[in-house]
Short mmCIF file of C-alpha atoms in Angstrom, two decimals:
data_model
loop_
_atom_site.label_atom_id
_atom_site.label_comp_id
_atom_site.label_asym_id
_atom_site.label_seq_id
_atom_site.Cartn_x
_atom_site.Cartn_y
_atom_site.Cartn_z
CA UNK A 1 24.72 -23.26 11.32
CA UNK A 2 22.16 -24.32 8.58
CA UNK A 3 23.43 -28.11 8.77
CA UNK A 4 21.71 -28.18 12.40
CA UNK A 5 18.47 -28.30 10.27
CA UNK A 6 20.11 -30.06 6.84
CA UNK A 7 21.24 -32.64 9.02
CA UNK A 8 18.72 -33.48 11.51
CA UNK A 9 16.82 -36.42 12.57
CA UNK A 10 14.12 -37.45 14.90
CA UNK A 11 15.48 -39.37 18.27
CA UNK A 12 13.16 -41.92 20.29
CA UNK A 13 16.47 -43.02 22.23
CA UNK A 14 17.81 -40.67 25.18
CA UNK A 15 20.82 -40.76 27.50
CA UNK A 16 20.08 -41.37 30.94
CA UNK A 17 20.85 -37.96 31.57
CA UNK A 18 18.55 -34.73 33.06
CA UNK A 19 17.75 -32.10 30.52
CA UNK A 20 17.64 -28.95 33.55
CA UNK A 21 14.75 -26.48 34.09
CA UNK A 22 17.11 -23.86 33.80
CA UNK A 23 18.11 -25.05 30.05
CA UNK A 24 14.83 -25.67 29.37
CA UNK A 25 13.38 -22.43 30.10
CA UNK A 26 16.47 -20.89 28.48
CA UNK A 27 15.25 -22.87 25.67
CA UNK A 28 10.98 -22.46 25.84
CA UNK A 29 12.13 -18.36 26.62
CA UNK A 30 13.86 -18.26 23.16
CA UNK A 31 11.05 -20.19 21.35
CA UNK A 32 8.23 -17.95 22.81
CA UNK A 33 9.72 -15.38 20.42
CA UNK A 34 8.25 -17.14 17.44
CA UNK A 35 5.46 -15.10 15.51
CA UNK A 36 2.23 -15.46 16.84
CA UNK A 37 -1.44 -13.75 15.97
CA UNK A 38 -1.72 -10.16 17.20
CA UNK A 39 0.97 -10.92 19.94
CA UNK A 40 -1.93 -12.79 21.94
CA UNK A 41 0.25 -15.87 22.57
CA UNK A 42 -2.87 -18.01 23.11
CA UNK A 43 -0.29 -21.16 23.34
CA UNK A 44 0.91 -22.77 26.62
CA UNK A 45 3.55 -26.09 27.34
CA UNK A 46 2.99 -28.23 30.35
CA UNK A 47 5.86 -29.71 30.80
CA UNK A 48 5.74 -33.56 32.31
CA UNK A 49 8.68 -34.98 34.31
CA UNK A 50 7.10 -36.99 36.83
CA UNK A 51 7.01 -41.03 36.56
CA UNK A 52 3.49 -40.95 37.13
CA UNK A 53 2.26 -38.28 34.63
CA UNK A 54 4.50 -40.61 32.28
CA UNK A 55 2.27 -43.53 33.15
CA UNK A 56 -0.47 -41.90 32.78
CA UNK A 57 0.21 -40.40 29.39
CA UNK A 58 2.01 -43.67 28.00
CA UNK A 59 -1.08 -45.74 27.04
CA UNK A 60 -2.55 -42.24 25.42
CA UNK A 61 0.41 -42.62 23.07
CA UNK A 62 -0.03 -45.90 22.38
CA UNK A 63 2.81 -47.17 24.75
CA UNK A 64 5.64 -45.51 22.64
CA UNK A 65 8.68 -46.10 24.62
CA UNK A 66 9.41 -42.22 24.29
CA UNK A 67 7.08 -41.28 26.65
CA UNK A 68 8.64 -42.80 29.77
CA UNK A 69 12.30 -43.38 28.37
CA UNK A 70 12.66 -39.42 27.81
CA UNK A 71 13.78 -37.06 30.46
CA UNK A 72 11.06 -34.59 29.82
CA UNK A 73 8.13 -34.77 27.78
CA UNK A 74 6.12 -31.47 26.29
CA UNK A 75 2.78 -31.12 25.59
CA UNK A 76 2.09 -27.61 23.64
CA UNK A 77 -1.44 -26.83 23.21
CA UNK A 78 -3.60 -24.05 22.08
CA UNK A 79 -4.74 -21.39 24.78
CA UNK A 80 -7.29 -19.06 24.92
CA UNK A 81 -8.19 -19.50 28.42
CA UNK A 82 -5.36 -17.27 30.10
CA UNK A 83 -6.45 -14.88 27.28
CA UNK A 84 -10.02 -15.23 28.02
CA UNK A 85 -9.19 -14.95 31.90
CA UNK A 86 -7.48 -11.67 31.43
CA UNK A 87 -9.87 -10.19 29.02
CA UNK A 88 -12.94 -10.96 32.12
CA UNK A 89 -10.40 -9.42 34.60
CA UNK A 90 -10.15 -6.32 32.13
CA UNK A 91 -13.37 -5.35 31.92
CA UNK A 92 -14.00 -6.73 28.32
CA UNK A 93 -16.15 -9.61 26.80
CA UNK A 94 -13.60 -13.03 25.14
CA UNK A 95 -15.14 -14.21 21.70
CA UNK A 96 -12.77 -16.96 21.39
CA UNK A 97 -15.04 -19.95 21.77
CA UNK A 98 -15.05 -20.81 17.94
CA UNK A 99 -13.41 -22.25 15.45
CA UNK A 100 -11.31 -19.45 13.84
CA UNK A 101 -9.96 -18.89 17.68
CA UNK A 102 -9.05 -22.58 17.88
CA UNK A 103 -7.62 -23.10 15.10
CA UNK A 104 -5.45 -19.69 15.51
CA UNK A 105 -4.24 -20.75 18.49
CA UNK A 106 -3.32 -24.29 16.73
CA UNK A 107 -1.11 -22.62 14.74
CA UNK A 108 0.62 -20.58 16.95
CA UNK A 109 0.89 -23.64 19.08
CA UNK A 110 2.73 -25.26 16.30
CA UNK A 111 5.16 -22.08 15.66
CA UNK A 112 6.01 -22.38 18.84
CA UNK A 113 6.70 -26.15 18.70
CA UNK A 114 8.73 -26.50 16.06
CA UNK A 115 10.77 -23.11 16.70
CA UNK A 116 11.45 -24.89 20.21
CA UNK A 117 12.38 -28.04 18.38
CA UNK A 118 15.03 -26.41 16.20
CA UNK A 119 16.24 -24.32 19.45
CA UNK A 120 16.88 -27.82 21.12
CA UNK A 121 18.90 -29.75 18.35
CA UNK A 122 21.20 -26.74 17.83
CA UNK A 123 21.68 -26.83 21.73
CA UNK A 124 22.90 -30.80 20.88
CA UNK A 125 19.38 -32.28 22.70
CA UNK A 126 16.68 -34.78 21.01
CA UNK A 127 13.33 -34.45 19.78
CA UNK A 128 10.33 -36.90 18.72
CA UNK A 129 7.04 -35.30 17.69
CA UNK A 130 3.74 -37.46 18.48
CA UNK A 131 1.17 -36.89 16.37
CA UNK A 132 -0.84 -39.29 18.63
CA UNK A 133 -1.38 -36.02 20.79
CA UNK A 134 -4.71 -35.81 18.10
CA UNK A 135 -5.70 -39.41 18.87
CA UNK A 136 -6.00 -39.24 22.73
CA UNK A 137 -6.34 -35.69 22.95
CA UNK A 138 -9.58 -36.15 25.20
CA UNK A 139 -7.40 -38.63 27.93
CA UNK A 140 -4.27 -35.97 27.74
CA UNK A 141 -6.69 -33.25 28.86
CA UNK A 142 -7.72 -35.47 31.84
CA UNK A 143 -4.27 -36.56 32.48
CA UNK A 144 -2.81 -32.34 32.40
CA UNK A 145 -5.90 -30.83 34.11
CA UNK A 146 -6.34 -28.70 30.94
CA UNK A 147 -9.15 -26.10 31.82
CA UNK A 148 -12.00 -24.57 29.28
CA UNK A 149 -10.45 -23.44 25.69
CA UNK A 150 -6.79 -25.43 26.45
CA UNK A 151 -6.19 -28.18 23.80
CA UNK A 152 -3.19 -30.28 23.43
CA UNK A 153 -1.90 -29.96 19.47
CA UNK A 154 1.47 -31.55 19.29
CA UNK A 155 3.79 -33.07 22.01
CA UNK A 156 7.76 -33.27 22.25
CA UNK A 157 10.06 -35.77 24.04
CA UNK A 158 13.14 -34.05 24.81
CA UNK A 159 16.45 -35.56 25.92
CA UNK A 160 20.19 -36.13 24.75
CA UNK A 161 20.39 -38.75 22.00
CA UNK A 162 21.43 -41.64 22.45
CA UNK A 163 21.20 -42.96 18.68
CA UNK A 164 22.05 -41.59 15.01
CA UNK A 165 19.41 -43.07 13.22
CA UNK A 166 19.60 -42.67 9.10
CA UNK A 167 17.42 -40.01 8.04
CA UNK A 168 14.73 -40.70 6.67
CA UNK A 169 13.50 -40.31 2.75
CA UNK A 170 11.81 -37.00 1.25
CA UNK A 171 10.34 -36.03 -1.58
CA UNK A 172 12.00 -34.75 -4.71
CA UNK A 173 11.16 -30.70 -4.15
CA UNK A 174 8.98 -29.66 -7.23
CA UNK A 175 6.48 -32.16 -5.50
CA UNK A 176 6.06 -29.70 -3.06
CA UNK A 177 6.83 -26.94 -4.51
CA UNK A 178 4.46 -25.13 -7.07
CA UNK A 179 4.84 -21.68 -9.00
CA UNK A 180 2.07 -19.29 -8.98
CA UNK A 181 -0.81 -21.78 -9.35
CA UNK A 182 -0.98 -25.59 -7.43
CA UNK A 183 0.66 -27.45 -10.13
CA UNK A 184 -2.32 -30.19 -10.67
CA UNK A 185 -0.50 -31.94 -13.92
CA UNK A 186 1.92 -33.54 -11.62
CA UNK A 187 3.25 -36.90 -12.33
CA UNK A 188 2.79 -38.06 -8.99
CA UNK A 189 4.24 -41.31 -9.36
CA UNK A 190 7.49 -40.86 -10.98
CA UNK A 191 7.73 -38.32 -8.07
CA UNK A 192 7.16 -41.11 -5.58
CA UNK A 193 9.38 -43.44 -7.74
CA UNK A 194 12.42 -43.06 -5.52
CA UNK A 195 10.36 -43.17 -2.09
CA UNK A 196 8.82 -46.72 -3.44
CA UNK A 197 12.55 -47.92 -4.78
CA UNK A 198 14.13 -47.68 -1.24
CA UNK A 199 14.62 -51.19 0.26
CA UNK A 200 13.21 -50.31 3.74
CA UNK A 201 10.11 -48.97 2.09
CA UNK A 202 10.39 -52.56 0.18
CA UNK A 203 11.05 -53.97 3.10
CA UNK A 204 7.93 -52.71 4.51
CA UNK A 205 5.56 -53.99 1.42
CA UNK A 206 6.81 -57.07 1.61
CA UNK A 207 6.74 -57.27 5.48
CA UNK A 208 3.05 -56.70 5.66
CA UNK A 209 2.06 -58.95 2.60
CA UNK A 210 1.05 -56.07 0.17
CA UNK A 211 1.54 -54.72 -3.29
CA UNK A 212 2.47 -51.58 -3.39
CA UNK A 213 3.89 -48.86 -0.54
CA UNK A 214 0.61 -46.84 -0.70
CA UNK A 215 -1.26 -49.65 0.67
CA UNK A 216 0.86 -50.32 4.02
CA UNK A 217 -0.51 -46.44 5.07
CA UNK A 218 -3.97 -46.97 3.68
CA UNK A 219 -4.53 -50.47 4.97
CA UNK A 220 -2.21 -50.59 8.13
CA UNK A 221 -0.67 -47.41 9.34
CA UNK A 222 -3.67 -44.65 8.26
CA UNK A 223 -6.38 -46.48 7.88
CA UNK A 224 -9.88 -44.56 6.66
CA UNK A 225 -11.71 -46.66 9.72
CA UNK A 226 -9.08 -45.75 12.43
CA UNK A 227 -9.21 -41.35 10.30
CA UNK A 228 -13.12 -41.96 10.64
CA UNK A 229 -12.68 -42.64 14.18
CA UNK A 230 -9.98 -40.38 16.01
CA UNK A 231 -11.67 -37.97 13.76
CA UNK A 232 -14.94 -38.09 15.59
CA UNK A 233 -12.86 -38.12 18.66
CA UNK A 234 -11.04 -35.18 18.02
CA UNK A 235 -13.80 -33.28 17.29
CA UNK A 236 -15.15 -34.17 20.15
CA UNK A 237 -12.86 -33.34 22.22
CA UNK A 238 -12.66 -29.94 21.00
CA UNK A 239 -16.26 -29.30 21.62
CA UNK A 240 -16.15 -30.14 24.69
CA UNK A 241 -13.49 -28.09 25.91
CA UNK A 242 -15.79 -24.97 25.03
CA UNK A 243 -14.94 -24.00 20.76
CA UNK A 244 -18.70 -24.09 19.44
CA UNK A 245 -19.05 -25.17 15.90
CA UNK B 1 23.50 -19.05 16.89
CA UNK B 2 20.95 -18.90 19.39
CA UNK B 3 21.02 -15.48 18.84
CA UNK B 4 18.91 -15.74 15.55
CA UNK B 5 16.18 -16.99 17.57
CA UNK B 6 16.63 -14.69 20.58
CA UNK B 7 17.05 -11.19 18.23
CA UNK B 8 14.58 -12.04 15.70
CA UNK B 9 11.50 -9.56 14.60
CA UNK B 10 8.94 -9.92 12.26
CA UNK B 11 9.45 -7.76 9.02
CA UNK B 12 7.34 -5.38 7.28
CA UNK B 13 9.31 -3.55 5.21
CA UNK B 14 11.79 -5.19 2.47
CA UNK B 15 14.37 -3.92 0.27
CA UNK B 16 13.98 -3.70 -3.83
CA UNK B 17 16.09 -6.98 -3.92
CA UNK B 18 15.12 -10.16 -5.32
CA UNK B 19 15.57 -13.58 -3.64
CA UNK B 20 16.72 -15.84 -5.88
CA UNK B 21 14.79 -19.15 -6.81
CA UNK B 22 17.98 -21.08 -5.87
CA UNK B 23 18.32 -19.45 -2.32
CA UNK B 24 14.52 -19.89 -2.58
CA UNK B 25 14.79 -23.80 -3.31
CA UNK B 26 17.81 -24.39 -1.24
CA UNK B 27 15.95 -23.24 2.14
CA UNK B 28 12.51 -25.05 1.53
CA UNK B 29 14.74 -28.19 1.12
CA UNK B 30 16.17 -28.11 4.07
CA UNK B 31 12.99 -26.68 5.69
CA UNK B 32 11.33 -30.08 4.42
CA UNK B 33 13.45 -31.84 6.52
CA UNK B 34 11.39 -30.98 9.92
CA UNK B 35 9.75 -33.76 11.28
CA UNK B 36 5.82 -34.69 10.40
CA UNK B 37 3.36 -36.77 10.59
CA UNK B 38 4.38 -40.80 9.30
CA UNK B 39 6.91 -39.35 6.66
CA UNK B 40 3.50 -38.38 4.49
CA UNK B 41 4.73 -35.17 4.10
CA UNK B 42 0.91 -33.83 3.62
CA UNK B 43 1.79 -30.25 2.66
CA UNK B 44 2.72 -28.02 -0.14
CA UNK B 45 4.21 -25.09 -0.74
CA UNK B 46 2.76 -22.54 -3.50
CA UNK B 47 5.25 -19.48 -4.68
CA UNK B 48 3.97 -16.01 -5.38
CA UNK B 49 6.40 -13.93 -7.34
CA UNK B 50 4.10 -12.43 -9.88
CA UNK B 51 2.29 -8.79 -10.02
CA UNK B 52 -0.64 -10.09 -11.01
CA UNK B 53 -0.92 -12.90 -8.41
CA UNK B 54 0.31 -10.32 -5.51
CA UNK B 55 -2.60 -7.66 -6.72
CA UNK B 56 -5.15 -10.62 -6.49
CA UNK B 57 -3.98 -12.23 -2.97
CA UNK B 58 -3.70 -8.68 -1.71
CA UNK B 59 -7.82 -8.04 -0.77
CA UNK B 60 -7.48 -11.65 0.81
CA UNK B 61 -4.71 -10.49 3.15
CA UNK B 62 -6.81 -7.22 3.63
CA UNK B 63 -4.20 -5.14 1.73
CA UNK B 64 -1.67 -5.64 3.68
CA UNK B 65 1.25 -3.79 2.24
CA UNK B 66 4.03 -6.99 2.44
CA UNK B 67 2.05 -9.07 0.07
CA UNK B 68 3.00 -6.44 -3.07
CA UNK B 69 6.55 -5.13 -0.96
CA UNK B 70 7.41 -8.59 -0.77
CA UNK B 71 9.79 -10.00 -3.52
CA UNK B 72 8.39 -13.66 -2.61
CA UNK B 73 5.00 -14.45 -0.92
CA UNK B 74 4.76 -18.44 0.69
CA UNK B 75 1.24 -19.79 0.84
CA UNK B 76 1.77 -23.03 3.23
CA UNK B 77 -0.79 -25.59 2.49
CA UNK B 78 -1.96 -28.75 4.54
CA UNK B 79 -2.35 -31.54 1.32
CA UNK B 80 -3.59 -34.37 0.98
CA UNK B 81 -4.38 -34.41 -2.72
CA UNK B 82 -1.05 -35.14 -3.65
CA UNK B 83 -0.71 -38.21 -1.36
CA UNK B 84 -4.34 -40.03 -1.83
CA UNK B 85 -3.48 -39.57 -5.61
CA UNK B 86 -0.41 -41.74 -5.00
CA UNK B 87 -2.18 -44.21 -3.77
CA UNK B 88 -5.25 -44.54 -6.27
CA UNK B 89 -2.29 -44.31 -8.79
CA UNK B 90 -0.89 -47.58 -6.27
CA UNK B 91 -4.00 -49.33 -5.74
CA UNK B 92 -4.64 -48.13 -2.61
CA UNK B 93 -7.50 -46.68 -1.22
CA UNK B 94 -6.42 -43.40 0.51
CA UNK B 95 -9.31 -42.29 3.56
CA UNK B 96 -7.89 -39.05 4.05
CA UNK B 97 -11.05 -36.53 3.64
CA UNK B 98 -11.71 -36.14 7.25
CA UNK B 99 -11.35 -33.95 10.05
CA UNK B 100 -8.11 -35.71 11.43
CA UNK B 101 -6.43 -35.48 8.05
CA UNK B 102 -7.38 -32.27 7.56
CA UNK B 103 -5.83 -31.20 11.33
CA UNK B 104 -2.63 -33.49 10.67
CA UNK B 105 -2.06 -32.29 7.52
CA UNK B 106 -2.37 -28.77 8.86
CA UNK B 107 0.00 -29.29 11.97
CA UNK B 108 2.60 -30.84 9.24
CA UNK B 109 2.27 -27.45 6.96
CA UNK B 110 2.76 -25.40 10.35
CA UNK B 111 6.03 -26.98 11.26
CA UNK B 112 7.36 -26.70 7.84
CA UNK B 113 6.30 -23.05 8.08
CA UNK B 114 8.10 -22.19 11.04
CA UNK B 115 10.97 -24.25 10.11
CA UNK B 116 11.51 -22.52 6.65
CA UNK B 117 10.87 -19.09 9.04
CA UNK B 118 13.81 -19.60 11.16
CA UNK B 119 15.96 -21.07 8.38
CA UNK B 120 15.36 -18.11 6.01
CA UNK B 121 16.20 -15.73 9.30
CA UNK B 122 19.40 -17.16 9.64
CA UNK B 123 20.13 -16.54 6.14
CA UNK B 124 19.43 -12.79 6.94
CA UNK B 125 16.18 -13.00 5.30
CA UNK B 126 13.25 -10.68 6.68
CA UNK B 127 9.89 -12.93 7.24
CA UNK B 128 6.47 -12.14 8.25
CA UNK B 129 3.32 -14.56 9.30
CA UNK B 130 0.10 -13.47 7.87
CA UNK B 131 -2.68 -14.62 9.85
CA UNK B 132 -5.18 -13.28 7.46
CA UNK B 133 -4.90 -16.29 5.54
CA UNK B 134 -7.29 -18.11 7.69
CA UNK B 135 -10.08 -15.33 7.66
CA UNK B 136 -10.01 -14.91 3.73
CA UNK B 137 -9.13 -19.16 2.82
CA UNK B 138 -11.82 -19.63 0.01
CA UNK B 139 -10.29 -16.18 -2.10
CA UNK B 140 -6.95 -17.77 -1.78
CA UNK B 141 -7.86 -21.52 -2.99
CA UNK B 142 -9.06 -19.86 -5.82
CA UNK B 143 -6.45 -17.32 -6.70
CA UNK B 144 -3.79 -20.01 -6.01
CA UNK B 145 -6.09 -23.03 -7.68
CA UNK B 146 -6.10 -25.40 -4.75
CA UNK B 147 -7.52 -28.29 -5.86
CA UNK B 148 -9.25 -30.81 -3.26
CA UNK B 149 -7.99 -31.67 0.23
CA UNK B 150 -5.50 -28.62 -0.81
CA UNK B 151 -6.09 -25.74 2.33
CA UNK B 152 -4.09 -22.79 3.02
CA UNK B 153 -2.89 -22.81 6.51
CA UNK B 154 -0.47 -19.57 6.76
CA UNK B 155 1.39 -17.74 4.36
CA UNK B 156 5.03 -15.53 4.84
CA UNK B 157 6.02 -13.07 3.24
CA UNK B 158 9.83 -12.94 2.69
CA UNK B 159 12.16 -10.54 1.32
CA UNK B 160 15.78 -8.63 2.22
CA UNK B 161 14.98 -6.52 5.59
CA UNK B 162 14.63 -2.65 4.99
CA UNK B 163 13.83 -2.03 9.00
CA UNK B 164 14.46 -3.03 12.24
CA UNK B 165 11.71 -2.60 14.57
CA UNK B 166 10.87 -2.94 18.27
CA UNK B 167 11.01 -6.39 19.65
CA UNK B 168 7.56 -7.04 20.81
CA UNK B 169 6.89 -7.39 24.23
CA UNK B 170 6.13 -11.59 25.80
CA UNK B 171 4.60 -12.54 28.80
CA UNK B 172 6.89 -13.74 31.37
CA UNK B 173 7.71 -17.15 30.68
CA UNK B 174 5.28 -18.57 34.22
CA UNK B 175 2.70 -17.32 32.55
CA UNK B 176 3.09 -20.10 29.35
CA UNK B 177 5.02 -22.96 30.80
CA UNK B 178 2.82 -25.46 33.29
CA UNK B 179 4.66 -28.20 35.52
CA UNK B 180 2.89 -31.51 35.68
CA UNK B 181 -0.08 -30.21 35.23
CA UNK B 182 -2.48 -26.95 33.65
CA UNK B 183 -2.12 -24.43 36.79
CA UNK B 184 -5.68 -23.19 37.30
CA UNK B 185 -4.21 -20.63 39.93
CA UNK B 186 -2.59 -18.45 37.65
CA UNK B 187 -2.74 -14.69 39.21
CA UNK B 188 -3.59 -13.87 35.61
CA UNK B 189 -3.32 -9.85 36.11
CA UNK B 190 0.19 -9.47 37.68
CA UNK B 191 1.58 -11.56 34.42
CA UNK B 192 -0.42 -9.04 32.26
CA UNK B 193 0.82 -6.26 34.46
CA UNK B 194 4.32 -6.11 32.31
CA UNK B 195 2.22 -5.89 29.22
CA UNK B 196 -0.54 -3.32 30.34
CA UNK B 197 2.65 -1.46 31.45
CA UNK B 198 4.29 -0.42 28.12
CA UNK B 199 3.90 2.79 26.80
CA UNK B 200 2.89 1.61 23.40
CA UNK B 201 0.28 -0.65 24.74
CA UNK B 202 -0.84 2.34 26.84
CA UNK B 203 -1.08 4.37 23.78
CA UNK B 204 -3.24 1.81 22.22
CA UNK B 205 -6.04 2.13 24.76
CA UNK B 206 -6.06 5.82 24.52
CA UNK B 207 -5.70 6.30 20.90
CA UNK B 208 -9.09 3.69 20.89
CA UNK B 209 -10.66 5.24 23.57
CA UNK B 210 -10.73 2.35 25.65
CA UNK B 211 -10.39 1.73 29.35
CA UNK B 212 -8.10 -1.49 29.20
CA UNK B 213 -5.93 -3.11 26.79
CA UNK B 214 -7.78 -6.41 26.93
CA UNK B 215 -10.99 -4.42 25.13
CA UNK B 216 -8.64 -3.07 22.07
CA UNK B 217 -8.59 -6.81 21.75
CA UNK B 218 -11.55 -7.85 22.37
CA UNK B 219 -13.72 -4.35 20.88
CA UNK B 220 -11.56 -4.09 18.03
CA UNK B 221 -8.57 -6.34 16.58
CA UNK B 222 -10.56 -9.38 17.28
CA UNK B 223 -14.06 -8.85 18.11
CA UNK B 224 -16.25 -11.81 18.78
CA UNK B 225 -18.80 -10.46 15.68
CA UNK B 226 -15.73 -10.80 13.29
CA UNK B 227 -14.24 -14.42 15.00
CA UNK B 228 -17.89 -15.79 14.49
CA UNK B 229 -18.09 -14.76 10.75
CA UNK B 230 -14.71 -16.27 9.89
CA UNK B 231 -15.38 -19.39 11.69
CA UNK B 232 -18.40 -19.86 9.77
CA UNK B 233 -16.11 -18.80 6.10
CA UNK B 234 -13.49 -21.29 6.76
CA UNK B 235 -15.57 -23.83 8.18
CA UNK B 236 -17.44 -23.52 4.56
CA UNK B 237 -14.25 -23.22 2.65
CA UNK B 238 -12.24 -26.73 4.63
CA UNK B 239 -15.59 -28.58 3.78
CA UNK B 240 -15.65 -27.80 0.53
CA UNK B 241 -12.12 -28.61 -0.30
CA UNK B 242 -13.37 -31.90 0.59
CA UNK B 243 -12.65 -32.73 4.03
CA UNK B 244 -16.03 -34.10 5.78
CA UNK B 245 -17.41 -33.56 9.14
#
């Protein structure tokens, strides 16, 4: 069963074909049993199906055709406001309005995410993350009606694929991989060497006029402006759904 | 295979059985493959197999017996040295010290995380999460020798299972999953009621002399004293591994 996950690849092309609630439960139940802190499970999933909530989230994305071309889309965010809601209905006083609590409920957010993601390619369906979730997050929480302490951290189309895309490239594993201590006399570019030696990484150089692969993610794809920015926007957006810091 | 997913528990207790570097290797590699952010791959993993680095990470995980039970302790890192060092090595000017790097690299370590989690579960490992490694992050860049834009975003302990506990209890699935949008209407008590209901929950609040099972939370596992003071220590310990805002 381990060459679900050897084998896997990300799908932005679905069949036009339902993924069912009662799969997808099945599917979010089994997920849900992920690790979380203290068994709080400060994470929720709105789950978007609707044409319009696809419109509406679309242009938050950036117009990636996943958005409205998959069946279901999943936004998993961090939670403390059920938590919060049930501590005030219990007779005892929430602290989870800071950044500790935010980021906690980040990461079980994530568990949650990816164990969901595995769950759904070894039941034969499609997944694309979209990291643009930490972009727009401020226009997603307008779009979902996400209350106080809710914060979208990662979102998930879903559907059955309807490509086989090559995988794509990683890193040798002792580049990732350190013993004991963080490894810091790495030679980092003979560990890159194959990444750069790849003709659609050449391709992509070449393509976009530069010298070297580094420079199409500094200059064009992760650009320190466009960090700088959606940084301050993030930020932002976290504040002002209620974590002080 | 579901099953994996559906039976699994978190382990505490592991046998006096080594796992071997190559079982090790072979399960990050394939863990590697989960999806992240632009193919960046902004995380690293650090390996703890020795006494003497158990015996110092064990105060940072507040003693915690599976950090010295554990034949093999993972320290998941969101990283961005490795990658802006590629591209000064590519001239290339990487603007990754920010909040948004710091976040997307940390959402890229998490999915690797969980990925490795169910992978190593399937191979009839025992895991467990240990949350403590946000409260205590500064001890463990130093013990580990993080360098810059290096942060430690979870760790897992990992060994042969010597137990098989309890499931833990989960809220009913209504309680997580949202259609369309964030429902604000939630009768928040009846989805506790399951969970205020268990006997060892119910033990909890009398063995702490409390009158609900929301104040054990909120009076004593994660009081809003202790959430404050760690916000404010890894706050301090992100910004000083160089990521500014």
């Amino acid at each position: 069963m381990a060459d679900f996950f050897e084998s896997r690849r990300s799908i932005r092309r679905y069949e036009n074909r339902d993924v069912s609630e009662q799969l997808l439960n099945h599917l979010l139940g089994k997920a849900f049993r992920a690790s979380n802190t203290g068994n709080m499970q400060v994470y929720s999933v709105v789950v978007t199906r609707s044409a319009e909530k696809k419109e509406a989230l679309s242009p938050l994305h950036f117009n990636q055709p996943m958005i409205k071309q998959a069946p279901v889309v999943l936004t998993f965010c961090a939670d403390f406001h059920r938590f919060s809601q049930w501590c005030e209905l219990s007779d005892a006083n929430p602290g989870y309005d800071n950044f500790l609590s935010f980021y906690t409920a980040s990461v079980d957010a994530m568990l949650v995410a990816q164990n969901f993601a595995a769950l759904a390619e070894q039941a034969g369906l499609g997944i694309y993350f979209l990291g643009t979730t930490n972009y727009n997050a401020q226009g997603i929480i307008d779009v979902l009606g996400l209350p106080e302490l809710v914060f979208p951290v990662t979102t998930i189309t879903l559907g059955y694929p309807a490509e086989t895309p090559d995988q794509t490239d990683r890193l040798p594993l002792e580049a990732v991989v350190h013993n004991e201590v963080y490894n810091r006399g790495q030679d980092v570019k003979r560990l890159y060497a194959e990444k750069e030696s790849l003709s659609e990484n050449q391709a992509f150089v070449r393509d976009n006029n530069k010298t070297s692969l580094a420079q199409v993610f500094t200059d064009i794809r992760y650009t320190k402006e466009n960090n700088e920015l959606f940084s301050k926007s993030l930020l932002e957006a976290i504040r002002k759904q209620g974590y002080k810091f």
